[in-house]
Coordinates of C-alpha atoms in Angstrom, one line a residue:
X1133 CA -12.4 -15.7 148.4
X1134 CA -8.6 -14.9 148.7
X1135 CA -6.6 -14.9 145.3
X1136 CA -4.1 -17.0 145.4
X1137 CA -0.5 -15.8 145.0
X1138 CA -0.1 -17.8 141.5
X1139 CA -3.7 -16.6 140.3
X1140 CA -2.2 -13.4 140.2
X1141 CA 0.6 -13.8 138.7
X1142 CA -1.1 -15.7 135.8
X1143 CA -3.7 -13.3 135.3
X1144 CA -1.2 -10.9 135.2
X1145 CA 0.6 -13.1 131.9
X1146 CA -1.9 -13.3 130.4
X1147 CA -3.0 -10.2 130.2
X1148 CA 0.7 -8.8 129.2
X1149 CA 0.4 -11.4 127.1
X1150 CA -2.3 -10.0 125.0
X1151 CA -1.5 -6.0 125.4
X1152 CA -1.4 -5.3 121.9
X1153 CA 1.4 -3.1 120.3
X1154 CA 1.3 0.3 120.2
X1155 CA -0.2 1.4 116.5
X1156 CA 1.9 4.2 114.5
X1157 CA -0.6 7.1 114.0
X1158 CA -0.9 8.9 110.8
X1159 CA -1.8 12.1 111.4
X1160 CA -2.7 14.4 108.1
X1161 CA -1.2 18.0 108.3
X1162 CA -4.1 20.3 106.0
X1163 CA -2.0 23.4 107.1
X1164 CA -6.4 25.4 108.9
X1165 CA -7.4 22.7 111.1
X1166 CA -3.5 21.0 111.3
X1167 CA -0.5 22.7 110.7
X1168 CA 3.0 21.2 110.9
X1169 CA 3.9 22.8 114.0
X1170 CA 0.9 21.2 116.0
X1171 CA 1.0 17.4 114.3
X1172 CA 5.4 17.6 115.4
X1173 CA 4.1 18.7 118.4
X1174 CA 2.0 16.1 118.7
X1175 CA 3.8 13.5 117.6
X1176 CA 6.8 14.2 120.2
X1177 CA 4.2 14.0 122.7
X1178 CA 1.7 11.7 121.8
X1179 CA -1.3 13.8 123.0
X1180 CA -3.7 15.8 120.7
X1181 CA -2.3 19.4 119.6
X1182 CA -4.7 21.4 117.7
X1183 CA -6.5 20.1 114.8
X1184 CA -4.0 16.9 115.6
X1185 CA -4.5 13.9 116.1
X1186 CA -2.8 12.4 119.1
X1187 CA 1.0 10.9 117.7
X1188 CA 1.6 6.9 118.9
X1189 CA 5.4 5.9 118.6
X1190 CA 7.2 5.5 115.7
X1191 CA 4.3 7.9 113.6
X1192 CA 4.2 9.4 109.8
X1193 CA 2.8 13.0 109.2
X1194 CA 0.9 13.0 105.7
X1195 CA 1.8 17.2 104.2
X1196 CA -1.5 19.0 102.4
X1197 CA -0.4 21.6 101.4
X1198 CA 3.1 23.6 100.4
X1199 CA 4.2 25.2 104.4
X1200 CA 5.7 29.3 105.3
X1201 CA 7.3 29.3 108.4
X1202 CA 7.6 33.0 109.5
X1203 CA 8.3 32.5 113.2
X1204 CA 11.4 31.2 115.0
X1205 CA 10.7 28.1 118.0
X1206 CA 11.9 27.0 120.6
X1207 CA 16.1 27.5 122.2
X1208 CA 19.3 28.5 120.1
X1209 CA 21.2 26.1 119.5
X1210 CA 25.1 26.6 117.6
X1211 CA 23.8 29.8 115.8
X1212 CA 19.6 29.6 115.7
X1213 CA 16.7 28.0 116.7
X1214 CA 14.5 26.2 114.0
X1215 CA 11.1 27.2 112.3
X1216 CA 9.8 23.7 113.5
X1217 CA 9.5 22.2 116.9
X1218 CA 12.7 20.2 117.9
X1219 CA 12.3 16.7 116.6
X1220 CA 12.2 14.3 119.7
X1221 CA 10.6 11.4 118.5
X1222 CA 10.9 9.0 115.3
X1223 CA 8.7 11.1 112.6
X1224 CA 7.7 10.6 109.1
X1225 CA 7.1 13.6 107.2
X1226 CA 6.0 12.9 103.7
X1227 CA 4.7 15.3 100.3
X1228 CA 1.8 13.3 100.1
X1229 CA 0.8 9.3 100.5
X1230 CA 0.7 9.8 96.1
X1231 CA 4.0 11.2 96.0
X1232 CA 3.1 15.0 95.6
X1233 CA 6.8 16.9 96.1
X1234 CA 5.6 19.3 98.7
X1235 CA 7.2 23.2 99.7
X1236 CA 8.5 23.7 103.1
X1237 CA 9.8 27.1 103.2
X1238 CA 11.0 30.1 104.8
X1239 CA 9.5 33.2 104.3
X1240 CA 10.7 33.5 101.0
X1241 CA 10.5 37.6 100.4
X1242 CA 13.7 37.3 103.8
X1243 CA 17.2 37.5 103.5
X1244 CA 19.7 36.3 105.4
X1245 CA 21.8 39.6 106.7
X1246 CA 23.4 39.3 109.1
X1247 CA 22.6 39.2 112.8
X1248 CA 19.2 38.9 111.1
X1249 CA 16.3 38.8 113.7
X1250 CA 13.9 37.0 110.8
X1251 CA 16.9 34.2 111.1
X1252 CA 15.8 30.4 111.7
X1253 CA 16.7 26.8 109.8
X1254 CA 14.4 24.8 109.7
X1255 CA 15.0 21.7 111.2
X1256 CA 16.3 20.7 114.3
X1257 CA 16.7 16.9 114.7
X1258 CA 18.4 15.9 119.1
X1259 CA 19.4 13.6 120.2
X1260 CA 16.8 11.4 121.0
X1261 CA 14.8 12.4 117.4
X1262 CA 14.8 10.3 114.4
X1263 CA 12.9 12.2 111.1
X1264 CA 12.5 10.7 107.9
X1265 CA 11.5 14.1 105.6
X1266 CA 10.3 12.0 101.5
X1267 CA 8.7 14.2 99.0
X1268 CA 9.9 17.6 99.9
X1269 CA 11.2 20.8 98.7
X1270 CA 12.9 22.3 101.9
X1271 CA 14.0 26.7 101.4
X1272 CA 15.4 29.9 102.7
X1273 CA 17.1 28.4 106.0
X1274 CA 18.7 30.8 107.8
X1275 CA 21.0 30.4 110.8
X1276 CA 22.8 34.2 111.3
X1277 CA 24.1 35.6 114.8
X1278 CA 24.7 38.4 116.0
X1279 CA 28.8 36.6 117.1
X1280 CA 29.9 33.1 117.5
X1281 CA 28.9 30.2 115.4
X1282 CA 27.0 29.0 113.1
X1283 CA 26.4 25.4 111.5
X1284 CA 22.8 24.0 109.5
X1285 CA 21.4 26.2 107.5
X1286 CA 18.3 24.2 106.8
X1287 CA 19.0 21.3 108.8
X1288 CA 20.5 20.4 112.3
X1289 CA 21.6 16.7 113.1
X1290 CA 22.5 17.6 116.3
X1291 CA 23.7 13.6 117.6
X1292 CA 19.7 12.2 115.8
X1293 CA 18.5 10.6 113.2
X1294 CA 18.2 12.7 109.2
X1295 CA 16.6 10.7 106.5
X1296 CA 16.4 12.4 103.0
X1297 CA 14.5 10.3 100.3
X1298 CA 13.6 12.8 96.7
X1299 CA 14.1 15.8 98.8
X1300 CA 15.5 19.7 97.1
X1301 CA 17.2 21.9 100.1
X1302 CA 18.1 24.6 98.5
X1303 CA 19.6 27.7 98.7
X1304 CA 19.8 28.1 103.0
X1305 CA 22.4 30.3 104.7
X1306 CA 24.3 28.9 107.2
X1307 CA 26.3 32.5 108.5
X1308 CA 28.1 33.1 111.4
X1309 CA 28.7 36.2 114.0
X1310 CA 32.1 37.7 114.6
X1311 CA 34.9 35.8 114.9
X1312 CA 33.2 31.8 115.3
X1313 CA 32.9 29.9 112.3
X1314 CA 30.6 28.5 109.7
X1315 CA 29.4 24.8 108.7
X1316 CA 27.3 23.4 106.2
X1317 CA 24.7 25.5 104.8
X1318 CA 21.8 23.2 104.2
X1319 CA 22.6 20.5 107.2
X1320 CA 25.7 20.1 109.6
X1321 CA 25.8 16.6 111.7
X1322 CA 27.3 17.3 115.3
X1323 CA 27.5 15.1 118.5
X1324 CA 27.2 11.9 116.9
X1325 CA 24.6 12.3 113.8
X1326 CA 24.3 10.5 111.5
X1327 CA 22.3 10.4 108.1
X1328 CA 21.3 8.9 104.6
X1329 CA 20.2 11.4 101.7
X1330 CA 19.1 9.2 98.7
X1331 CA 18.3 10.7 95.5
X1332 CA 18.0 14.2 96.9
X1333 CA 19.4 17.0 95.5
X1334 CA 21.5 20.4 98.5
X1335 CA 22.0 22.8 96.0
X1336 CA 22.4 26.6 96.3
X1337 CA 23.5 26.8 99.7
X1338 CA 25.7 29.1 101.1
X1339 CA 28.0 28.2 104.2
X1340 CA 30.0 32.3 105.3
X1341 CA 31.4 33.4 107.6
X1342 CA 31.7 37.4 109.0
X1343 CA 33.4 39.8 108.0
X1344 CA 36.1 41.3 111.0
X1345 CA 38.2 44.2 110.1
X1346 CA 38.4 45.2 113.6
X1347 CA 42.5 45.8 114.1
X1348 CA 43.8 41.7 115.2
X1349 CA 41.0 40.5 114.5
X1350 CA 40.1 37.4 112.8
X1351 CA 36.9 35.5 111.0
X1352 CA 36.5 32.5 111.6
X1353 CA 36.2 29.1 109.1
X1354 CA 34.3 27.6 106.7
X1355 CA 33.1 24.2 105.5
X1356 CA 30.7 22.7 104.2
X1357 CA 28.7 24.8 101.4
X1358 CA 26.0 22.3 101.6
X1359 CA 27.4 20.2 103.9
X1360 CA 29.1 20.3 107.0
X1361 CA 30.8 16.7 109.8
X1362 CA 32.3 17.9 112.9
X1363 CA 32.5 15.6 115.7
X1364 CA 34.2 11.7 115.2
X1365 CA 31.0 9.9 115.8
X1366 CA 29.1 11.5 113.5
X1367 CA 27.9 10.0 109.9
X1368 CA 27.2 10.4 106.7
X1369 CA 26.1 7.9 104.2
X1370 CA 24.4 9.3 100.3
X1371 CA 23.8 8.1 97.0
X1372 CA 22.7 8.7 94.1
X1373 CA 22.4 12.5 95.2
X1374 CA 23.1 15.8 93.5
X1375 CA 25.2 18.3 94.8
X1376 CA 25.2 21.2 93.2
X1377 CA 26.1 24.8 93.5
X1378 CA 27.3 25.3 96.7
X1379 CA 29.8 27.7 98.3
X1380 CA 31.9 28.5 101.1
X1381 CA 33.2 31.6 102.2
X1382 CA 35.5 33.4 104.3
X1383 CA 35.1 36.3 105.5
X1384 CA 37.5 38.9 105.1
X1385 CA 39.8 40.3 108.2
X1386 CA 43.1 41.1 109.3
X1387 CA 43.9 37.6 110.4
X1388 CA 42.0 35.6 107.4
X1389 CA 40.9 32.1 107.8
X1390 CA 40.8 28.6 105.4
X1391 CA 37.6 27.8 103.7
X1392 CA 37.2 23.8 103.1
X1393 CA 34.8 21.7 100.6
X1394 CA 33.2 23.9 98.4
X1395 CA 30.3 20.7 98.2
X1396 CA 31.0 18.4 101.6
X1397 CA 33.2 19.4 104.1
X1398 CA 34.3 16.2 106.9
X1399 CA 36.4 17.5 109.5
X1400 CA 35.1 13.6 112.0
X1401 CA 33.9 11.0 111.5
X1402 CA 32.8 8.6 108.8
X1403 CA 31.7 10.0 104.8
X1404 CA 30.2 7.8 102.0
X1405 CA 29.3 9.1 98.9
X1406 CA 27.7 6.2 96.0
X1407 CA 27.1 6.7 93.1
X1408 CA 26.6 11.0 93.2
X1409 CA 27.2 13.9 90.9
X1410 CA 29.3 17.0 92.8
X1411 CA 29.1 19.7 90.4
X1412 CA 29.7 22.8 89.9
X1413 CA 30.9 24.2 93.9
X1414 CA 32.7 27.2 95.2
X1415 CA 35.3 27.0 97.8
X1416 CA 36.9 29.9 98.6
X1417 CA 39.5 31.7 101.1
X1418 CA 38.9 34.1 102.9
X1419 CA 40.4 38.0 102.0
X1420 CA 43.2 40.1 104.1
X1421 CA 44.7 43.1 105.1
X1422 CA 47.2 43.1 106.8
X1423 CA 48.5 38.9 106.6
X1424 CA 48.4 36.0 104.4
X1425 CA 45.1 35.1 103.2
X1426 CA 43.0 32.0 103.5
X1427 CA 43.3 29.5 101.4
X1428 CA 40.4 27.4 99.7
X1429 CA 40.7 24.2 100.4
X1430 CA 38.3 20.7 98.1
X1431 CA 36.3 22.5 95.7
X1432 CA 33.6 19.7 95.2
X1433 CA 34.7 17.8 99.0
X1434 CA 37.6 19.1 101.7
X1435 CA 38.5 16.3 103.9
X1436 CA 40.9 17.5 107.5
X1437 CA 40.4 14.0 109.8
X1438 CA 37.7 11.1 109.8
X1439 CA 36.9 8.1 107.8
X1440 CA 36.2 9.6 103.1
X1441 CA 35.0 6.6 100.9
X1442 CA 33.5 7.4 97.3
X1443 CA 32.2 5.2 94.9
X1444 CA 31.1 5.8 91.4
X1445 CA 31.0 9.2 91.8
X1446 CA 31.7 11.9 90.2
X1447 CA 33.3 15.3 91.4
X1448 CA 32.9 18.0 88.1
X1449 CA 33.5 21.9 87.5
X1450 CA 34.1 23.1 91.2
X1451 CA 36.9 25.1 91.7
X1452 CA 39.0 25.7 95.1
X1453 CA 40.3 29.5 94.7
X1454 CA 42.2 31.5 97.9
X1455 CA 41.6 34.6 100.1
X1456 CA 42.3 37.7 97.7
X1457 CA 45.4 39.6 99.5
X1458 CA 43.9 43.0 100.2
X1459 CA 47.7 44.9 101.7
X1460 CA 50.9 44.0 100.9
X1461 CA 51.2 40.7 101.2
X1462 CA 49.6 38.4 98.6
X1463 CA 47.0 36.2 98.0
X1464 CA 45.8 32.6 99.1
X1465 CA 46.2 29.3 96.9
X1466 CA 43.5 27.8 96.2
X1467 CA 44.2 23.5 96.5
X1468 CA 42.0 20.9 95.3
X1469 CA 39.7 21.8 92.8
X1470 CA 38.1 18.1 93.0
X1471 CA 39.0 17.1 96.3
X1472 CA 41.5 17.9 99.0
X1473 CA 42.9 15.3 102.0
X1474 CA 45.3 17.4 104.7
X1475 CA 44.3 14.5 107.5
X1476 CA 42.8 11.5 107.7
X1477 CA 42.2 8.3 110.0
X1478 CA 41.4 6.3 106.4
X1479 CA 40.5 8.0 102.6
X1480 CA 39.9 6.1 99.5
X1481 CA 38.3 6.5 96.5
X1482 CA 37.4 4.0 94.1
X1483 CA 35.6 4.0 90.3
X1484 CA 35.4 8.0 90.6
X1485 CA 35.9 10.5 88.0
X1486 CA 37.1 14.0 89.0
X1487 CA 37.4 16.2 86.0
X1488 CA 36.6 20.1 84.9
X1489 CA 38.0 21.3 88.5
X1490 CA 40.1 24.4 88.8
X1491 CA 42.6 25.3 92.2
X1492 CA 43.0 29.3 91.3
X1493 CA 45.1 31.6 93.5
X1494 CA 42.7 34.2 94.7
X1495 CA 44.7 37.3 92.3
X1496 CA 47.4 37.0 89.3
X1497 CA 50.0 36.8 92.3
X1498 CA 49.6 33.6 94.1
X1499 CA 49.4 29.6 92.7
X1500 CA 46.1 26.6 92.3
X1501 CA 47.5 23.5 93.2
X1502 CA 46.5 20.3 92.3
X1503 CA 42.9 21.2 89.8
X1504 CA 41.7 17.3 90.3
X1505 CA 43.5 16.6 93.6
X1506 CA 46.0 17.3 96.3
X1507 CA 47.0 14.6 98.8
X1508 CA 49.1 15.9 102.6
X1509 CA 48.4 13.2 104.2
X1510 CA 49.7 9.3 103.9
X1511 CA 48.1 6.4 102.8
X1512 CA 44.9 7.6 100.6
X1513 CA 43.6 5.1 98.3
X1514 CA 42.9 5.4 95.4
X1515 CA 41.3 2.8 93.5
X1516 CA 40.8 3.3 89.1
X1517 CA 40.2 6.6 89.1
X1518 CA 40.0 9.3 85.9
X1519 CA 41.6 12.4 86.2
X1520 CA 41.3 14.4 82.9
X1521 CA 40.6 18.1 82.4
X1522 CA 41.9 20.5 84.9
X1523 CA 44.0 23.4 85.5
X1524 CA 45.6 25.3 87.8
X1525 CA 45.0 29.5 87.1
X1526 CA 48.1 31.8 88.9
X1527 CA 51.4 33.3 87.8
X1528 CA 53.0 32.0 90.9
X1529 CA 55.0 28.7 90.4
X1530 CA 50.8 26.7 89.8
X1531 CA 51.5 23.5 90.0
X1532 CA 49.9 20.0 88.9
X1533 CA 46.6 20.4 86.8
X1534 CA 45.9 16.9 88.1
X1535 CA 47.6 15.5 91.5
X1536 CA 49.7 17.6 93.7
X1537 CA 50.6 14.8 96.5
X1538 CA 53.1 15.0 99.1
X1539 CA 53.3 11.9 101.3
X1540 CA 53.0 8.2 100.2
X1541 CA 49.8 7.1 98.6
X1542 CA 48.4 4.3 97.1
X1543 CA 47.2 4.1 94.1
X1544 CA 46.6 1.5 90.8
X1545 CA 45.2 1.3 87.6
X1546 CA 44.3 5.1 87.0
X1547 CA 44.1 7.7 84.5
X1548 CA 45.9 11.4 85.1
X1549 CA 45.7 12.8 81.7
X1550 CA 44.5 16.2 79.5
X1551 CA 45.4 17.6 83.1
X1552 CA 47.4 21.6 83.5
X1553 CA 50.4 21.8 83.9
X1554 CA 51.9 18.1 85.2
X1555 CA 48.8 15.4 85.2
X1556 CA 51.0 14.1 88.7
X1557 CA 53.1 16.0 90.5
X1558 CA 55.1 15.5 94.1
X1559 CA 56.5 17.6 96.3
X1560 CA 59.0 15.7 97.1
X1561 CA 60.9 13.8 94.1
X1562 CA 60.6 9.9 94.8
X1563 CA 57.5 9.7 97.2
X1564 CA 56.5 5.6 96.5
X1565 CA 52.5 6.7 95.4
X1566 CA 51.9 4.3 92.6
X1567 CA 50.9 0.5 92.8
X1568 CA 50.6 0.0 89.4
X1569 CA 49.1 -0.2 86.6
X1570 CA 47.5 3.5 86.3
X1571 CA 48.4 5.8 82.8
X1572 CA 49.9 8.8 83.2
X1573 CA 50.2 11.1 80.1
X1574 CA 52.6 13.5 81.9
X1575 CA 54.1 12.5 84.6
X1576 CA 57.0 14.4 87.2
X1577 CA 56.4 11.6 89.8
X1578 CA 58.1 8.3 89.7
X1579 CA 56.3 5.8 88.7
X1580 CA 56.6 1.5 88.7
X1581 CA 57.3 -0.2 85.0
X1582 CA 53.7 -1.7 84.7
X1583 CA 52.8 2.3 84.2
X1584 CA 52.6 4.0 81.3
X1585 CA 54.1 7.0 80.7
X1586 CA 53.6 9.3 77.3
X1587 CA 50.5 8.1 75.5
X1588 CA 47.2 9.9 75.3
X1589 CA 44.2 7.8 76.3
X1590 CA 41.8 8.9 73.6
X1591 CA 39.4 9.8 76.4
X1592 CA 35.9 11.0 74.5
X1593 CA 34.6 13.9 75.6
X1594 CA 33.2 13.6 79.3
X1595 CA 29.4 12.3 79.2
X1596 CA 26.4 10.3 80.3
X1597 CA 27.7 7.1 79.9
X1598 CA 24.7 4.8 81.0
X1599 CA 24.6 2.7 84.0
X1600 CA 23.0 -0.5 85.6
X1601 CA 19.7 0.6 87.1
X1602 CA 19.6 1.1 91.1
X1603 CA 22.5 4.3 90.3
X1604 CA 20.5 6.6 87.9
X1605 CA 20.9 9.8 89.5
X1606 CA 17.4 12.3 90.8
X1607 CA 17.4 13.6 87.2
X1608 CA 17.4 10.4 85.3
X1609 CA 20.6 10.7 84.8
X1610 CA 23.9 9.0 85.7
X1611 CA 26.9 10.3 87.2
X1612 CA 29.0 11.2 83.5
X1613 CA 32.2 9.4 83.1
X1614 CA 35.2 9.5 80.1
X1615 CA 35.1 7.2 78.3
X1616 CA 38.1 5.6 76.3
X1617 CA 37.9 3.5 73.2
X1618 CA 38.8 1.4 70.7
X1619 CA 38.0 3.5 67.5
X1620 CA 38.3 3.8 64.1
X1621 CA 39.4 5.8 60.6
X1622 CA 38.8 5.5 57.4
X1623 CA 42.0 6.1 55.4
X1624 CA 43.1 5.3 52.0
X1625 CA 39.3 3.5 51.5
X1626 CA 40.0 0.9 55.0
X1627 CA 38.6 1.3 58.0
X1628 CA 41.6 1.4 60.9
X1629 CA 41.1 0.2 64.0
X1630 CA 42.5 3.2 67.0
X1631 CA 42.8 1.4 70.8
X1632 CA 43.1 3.8 73.4
X1633 CA 46.4 2.5 75.3
X1634 CA 44.3 1.9 78.8
X1635 CA 42.5 -0.7 76.6
X1636 CA 42.1 -4.1 78.6
X1637 CA 46.0 -2.9 80.1
X1638 CA 45.6 -3.7 84.0
X1639 CA 45.7 -6.9 86.4
X1640 CA 42.5 -6.7 87.2
X1641 CA 43.5 -5.6 91.1
X1642 CA 41.4 -6.3 94.2
X1643 CA 39.5 -8.5 91.8
X1644 CA 37.4 -10.9 91.1
X1645 CA 33.7 -9.0 90.8
X1646 CA 34.5 -5.6 90.5
X1647 CA 32.8 -3.5 89.2
X1648 CA 33.1 0.3 87.2
X1649 CA 32.1 3.4 87.6
X1650 CA 28.6 2.8 85.7
X1651 CA 28.1 -0.7 87.9
X1652 CA 29.3 -2.8 84.6
X1653 CA 31.0 -5.6 85.4
X1654 CA 34.6 -6.0 85.0
X1655 CA 36.7 -7.0 82.8
X1656 CA 34.6 -6.5 79.3
X1657 CA 36.7 -7.8 76.4
X1658 CA 37.4 -6.2 74.1
X1659 CA 37.8 -7.9 70.2
X1660 CA 41.6 -7.8 68.9
X1661 CA 42.5 -6.4 72.0
X1662 CA 44.1 -7.9 75.0
X1663 CA 43.0 -10.7 76.7
X1664 CA 40.3 -11.7 76.2
X1665 CA 38.6 -11.6 79.2
X1666 CA 41.5 -11.7 82.1
X1667 CA 42.5 -7.8 81.8
X1668 CA 40.6 -5.1 82.6
X1669 CA 41.0 -0.8 81.4
X1670 CA 42.6 1.7 83.6
X1671 CA 40.6 4.2 84.9
X1672 CA 37.1 4.5 86.2
X1673 CA 35.7 3.2 82.9
X1674 CA 35.4 -0.5 81.7
X1675 CA 35.1 -0.2 78.2
X1676 CA 32.4 -2.7 76.4
X1677 CA 32.6 -4.2 73.3
X1678 CA 28.5 -6.5 72.6
X1679 CA 28.6 -6.8 69.3
X1680 CA 32.3 -7.7 69.3
X1681 CA 33.7 -6.3 66.3
X1682 CA 36.6 -4.4 68.5
X1683 CA 34.8 -1.0 68.2
X1684 CA 33.3 0.2 71.9
X1685 CA 29.9 0.3 72.7
X1686 CA 30.5 3.5 73.1
X1687 CA 31.9 4.3 70.1
X1688 CA 29.2 1.8 67.5
X1689 CA 26.4 4.7 69.2
X1690 CA 28.8 7.3 68.3
X1691 CA 29.3 6.7 64.6
X1692 CA 26.5 4.8 64.0
X1693 CA 27.1 1.5 63.3
X1694 CA 24.8 -1.3 63.1
X1695 CA 24.5 -4.9 65.3
X1696 CA 26.7 -6.1 62.2
X1697 CA 29.8 -3.4 62.8
X1698 CA 29.0 -1.6 59.5
X1699 CA 29.8 2.1 59.7
X1700 CA 27.6 5.1 58.2
X1701 CA 29.0 8.0 56.4
X1702 CA 29.4 10.5 59.5
X1703 CA 32.3 9.2 61.7
X1704 CA 32.3 12.1 63.8
X1705 CA 30.7 12.1 67.1
X1706 CA 29.1 15.9 67.0
X1707 CA 28.2 15.0 70.4
X1708 CA 31.3 15.0 72.3
X1709 CA 33.4 16.2 70.8
X1710 CA 35.6 19.6 70.5
X1711 CA 33.7 20.0 66.6
X1712 CA 37.3 19.3 65.0
X1713 CA 35.6 15.9 64.8
X1714 CA 38.6 14.8 66.9
X1715 CA 36.8 12.9 70.3
X1716 CA 39.3 15.0 73.5
X1717 CA 38.2 16.7 76.3
X1718 CA 37.1 20.5 74.4
X1719 CA 34.0 21.0 75.8
X1720 CA 31.6 21.5 79.2
X1721 CA 29.6 18.9 80.0
X1722 CA 26.5 21.4 80.6
X1723 CA 27.5 23.5 76.6
X1724 CA 27.9 19.6 75.5
X1725 CA 23.8 18.9 76.5
X1726 CA 24.6 16.3 79.4
X1727 CA 21.9 18.1 81.4

């Protein structure tokens, strides 16, 4: 008997409704029966490979042992292949279900020389790939072509998606060939890649271009010792992470190249940083024998395009160093020890501490410019930022240990103090930069009537002054800040309170709902200072007086006050001063026990 068309359609509909969704596979990777390359192949192809079970959609690979990679796989992209199959599906790779951190590395005995035949990065994420890495350490990736560009020493995100969660990316190299540029010693993001980095470390990575000393030759520029964004559609969001000890080093050539971003270079796309620490990174300019040497821009951050947002973070002890002139043409400038912005769609720093950074010329006859901040484009916003204790070096007119500015900007409720060779200097007089309520201790910039000039803000030495839950760095610490204090000292048998002029000195611009760098609410009332709960402190730090004794919490702890406000017998902040009982910047963060 023929089956009616209506009945056939009904049966098909029932069958479709009963079809169960695909169940993602969990693939155990023991390194013997199932290796990591085979497991990625099984996940990409949804088929069994070697001793690995077949993937099925979005798969989880559980790594049961450390992995040493000894050969490149797949094609060469932007200077190198990967040691693992290209990621073309949705894969989560975890150290182990219990949180054990596993190691994935290129053979640790191998170096990363120019045109190294054993060079390869660890991962390439293609446009269809979505890779999550969790509880892992990645080491010793190397991209080193004979000629041309080199991008992404550890990971190249080529249009796909990448998430890092509790991952350390350590000791990778992107080393370009002759005439090529290098970008992203650890991670390069191109062609609309989308990256999220949380609770992770990017440390000791290098982006370097090759020497090219032939007649009339040039070396390529180098971008982002740890991370480079190159394209307009690329995006990176980083939170609660540490970027430390990364280096940019362009090669030597007759025509020298510039270096950009010892930690991070933003050339296009969108970069968002939250509650992170960028520290001890270095950018260099290229050396030359025949022409002007290269400029080193942005010891921590260099922006030459795109959209940048930095909030609740610290740029600390980074260096921007100009290239050496090996002939008669002098040396290159170092610009922006903390951050350099030369061009931007948008750029905003909010609740950020920029401290202890250095801009230095390549040799004795050149200059450092903007030890903390260099702004060479219009429209940059600095909101509630503290720029303190930065330096410039060089004998040919070094300028502005704090802020060097060449275009109008919007800067408000910020502190510029204790910087070498001026806290704020413009390229030309009369730039419109202040939106009010700034404290500039030693200013060469035009000020507004509600700015404060010529007063010491009485900053404490840089320290971990706590933060709200959820803003801790991977080591459990908080991004460091300079506390400002309503403090006190004994004089003639009496205890005298002495206030920072930054306390309760500003309208709460853009309020209500404001936070400080540590995530604490603004405003906070300090007894005997300002207007109760209506005015905010200037700078990245909002002082708190929990016991309403007129002495801020940081100084209570430092002086040994108990809950009633009584003071002990020593009255000395031994952990925060420079050994003369004067709580000034004076001491290196790391010498002061922060680590």
